[in-house]
Structures are given as C-alpha cells and as structure tokens.
C-alpha cells in the first residue's frame, strides 16, 4: 500500500512539473496551400495584365509600380488594389472576374521572397 501511495504521489509530481514547464508551446502554424492550378492561372493573368509595369518577377517598378517581391500588403489590400486600382494603376474590376482577381492576387503572393 505504501509503495502504491508513493507511486501515485511521484506520478502526480511528474504531471505537475510537466504541465508547469516554462517552455511555451505555440499552436501549430496553419498553412494554406494554394493549388498549382490557381497559381498557374494567376500567372497567365499577371503576364497579360500586370507584367508590363511590374515585370515578369514583380520587381520592374515601371511608372512607380510597386515591387511585388518585397510588398508587405495583406491579401485584402492586394485584392482591393487589383480591383479598384491605385495611383497610376488601372482598376481591373471591369476587365477581370472576382475569381480571376483572386487568382492574380494569389500569384502576387507567390512572387514574394
């Protein structure tokens, strides 16, 4: 009986120590994988509509076009800019459907380094 109590107390101490460890574990990072078909379609649209100013790799900066490889904009901001334009960039809401705008936005993120 005495050994059983000592074992229980030892197990409880180990459990408490393990749970109160100063090492904090972060939750697993959620990754969103963009299907290659979406990226490929976005690339086709990008090459047709965006490459003249942004360049093939997104770094051309012609007429002050943003460097897309170093851009820190989030998805919503990029979607808005592609849709509505910004500064010298024309809006694409009348030229591209919502799905195409999303595809080119995904491709823009694929250009980031």
GROMACS .gro file of N, CA and C in nm, residues 72-84 101-102 105-106 109 112:
model
   57
   72UNK      N    1   0.457   4.430  -4.842
   72UNK     CA    2   0.411   4.377  -4.713
   72UNK      C    3   0.258   4.383  -4.701
   73UNK      N    4   0.191   4.416  -4.810
   73UNK     CA    5   0.045   4.426  -4.807
   73UNK      C    6  -0.019   4.290  -4.779
   74UNK      N    7  -0.131   4.293  -4.710
   74UNK     CA    8  -0.205   4.170  -4.684
   74UNK      C    9  -0.296   4.138  -4.802
   75UNK      N   10  -0.361   4.024  -4.795
   75UNK     CA   11  -0.444   3.977  -4.905
   75UNK      C   12  -0.556   4.074  -4.940
   76UNK      N   13  -0.625   4.125  -4.839
   76UNK     CA   14  -0.737   4.216  -4.862
   76UNK      C   15  -0.689   4.341  -4.935
   77UNK      N   16  -0.575   4.395  -4.894
   77UNK     CA   17  -0.521   4.516  -4.957
   77UNK      C   18  -0.486   4.491  -5.103
   78UNK      N   19  -0.424   4.378  -5.132
   78UNK     CA   20  -0.387   4.346  -5.270
   78UNK      C   21  -0.514   4.327  -5.354
   79UNK      N   22  -0.613   4.257  -5.300
   79UNK     CA   23  -0.739   4.239  -5.372
   79UNK      C   24  -0.803   4.374  -5.404
   80UNK      N   25  -0.802   4.465  -5.309
   80UNK     CA   26  -0.861   4.598  -5.330
   80UNK      C   27  -0.787   4.676  -5.439
   81UNK      N   28  -0.655   4.669  -5.435
   81UNK     CA   29  -0.576   4.743  -5.533
   81UNK      C   30  -0.597   4.686  -5.673
   82UNK      N   31  -0.595   4.554  -5.686
   82UNK     CA   32  -0.618   4.494  -5.817
   82UNK      C   33  -0.759   4.529  -5.866
   83UNK      N   34  -0.854   4.525  -5.777
   83UNK     CA   35  -0.994   4.553  -5.814
   83UNK      C   36  -1.015   4.700  -5.851
   84UNK      N   37  -0.968   4.790  -5.763
   84UNK     CA   38  -1.001   4.932  -5.777
   84UNK      C   39  -0.888   5.020  -5.831
  101UNK      N   40  -0.940   3.785  -6.027
  101UNK     CA   41  -0.871   3.879  -5.937
  101UNK      C   42  -0.809   3.803  -5.821
  102UNK      N   43  -0.881   3.706  -5.767
  102UNK     CA   44  -0.826   3.624  -5.659
  102UNK      C   45  -0.706   3.543  -5.706
  105UNK      N   46  -0.409   3.769  -5.745
  105UNK     CA   47  -0.365   3.805  -5.609
  105UNK      C   48  -0.282   3.692  -5.550
  106UNK      N   49  -0.328   3.569  -5.565
  106UNK     CA   50  -0.250   3.454  -5.515
  106UNK      C   51  -0.115   3.447  -5.583
  109UNK      N   52   0.133   3.688  -5.436
  109UNK     CA   53   0.194   3.636  -5.313
  109UNK      C   54   0.299   3.530  -5.342
  112UNK      N   55   0.657   3.673  -5.384
  112UNK     CA   56   0.729   3.727  -5.267
  112UNK      C   57   0.848   3.641  -5.231
   0.00000   0.00000   0.00000
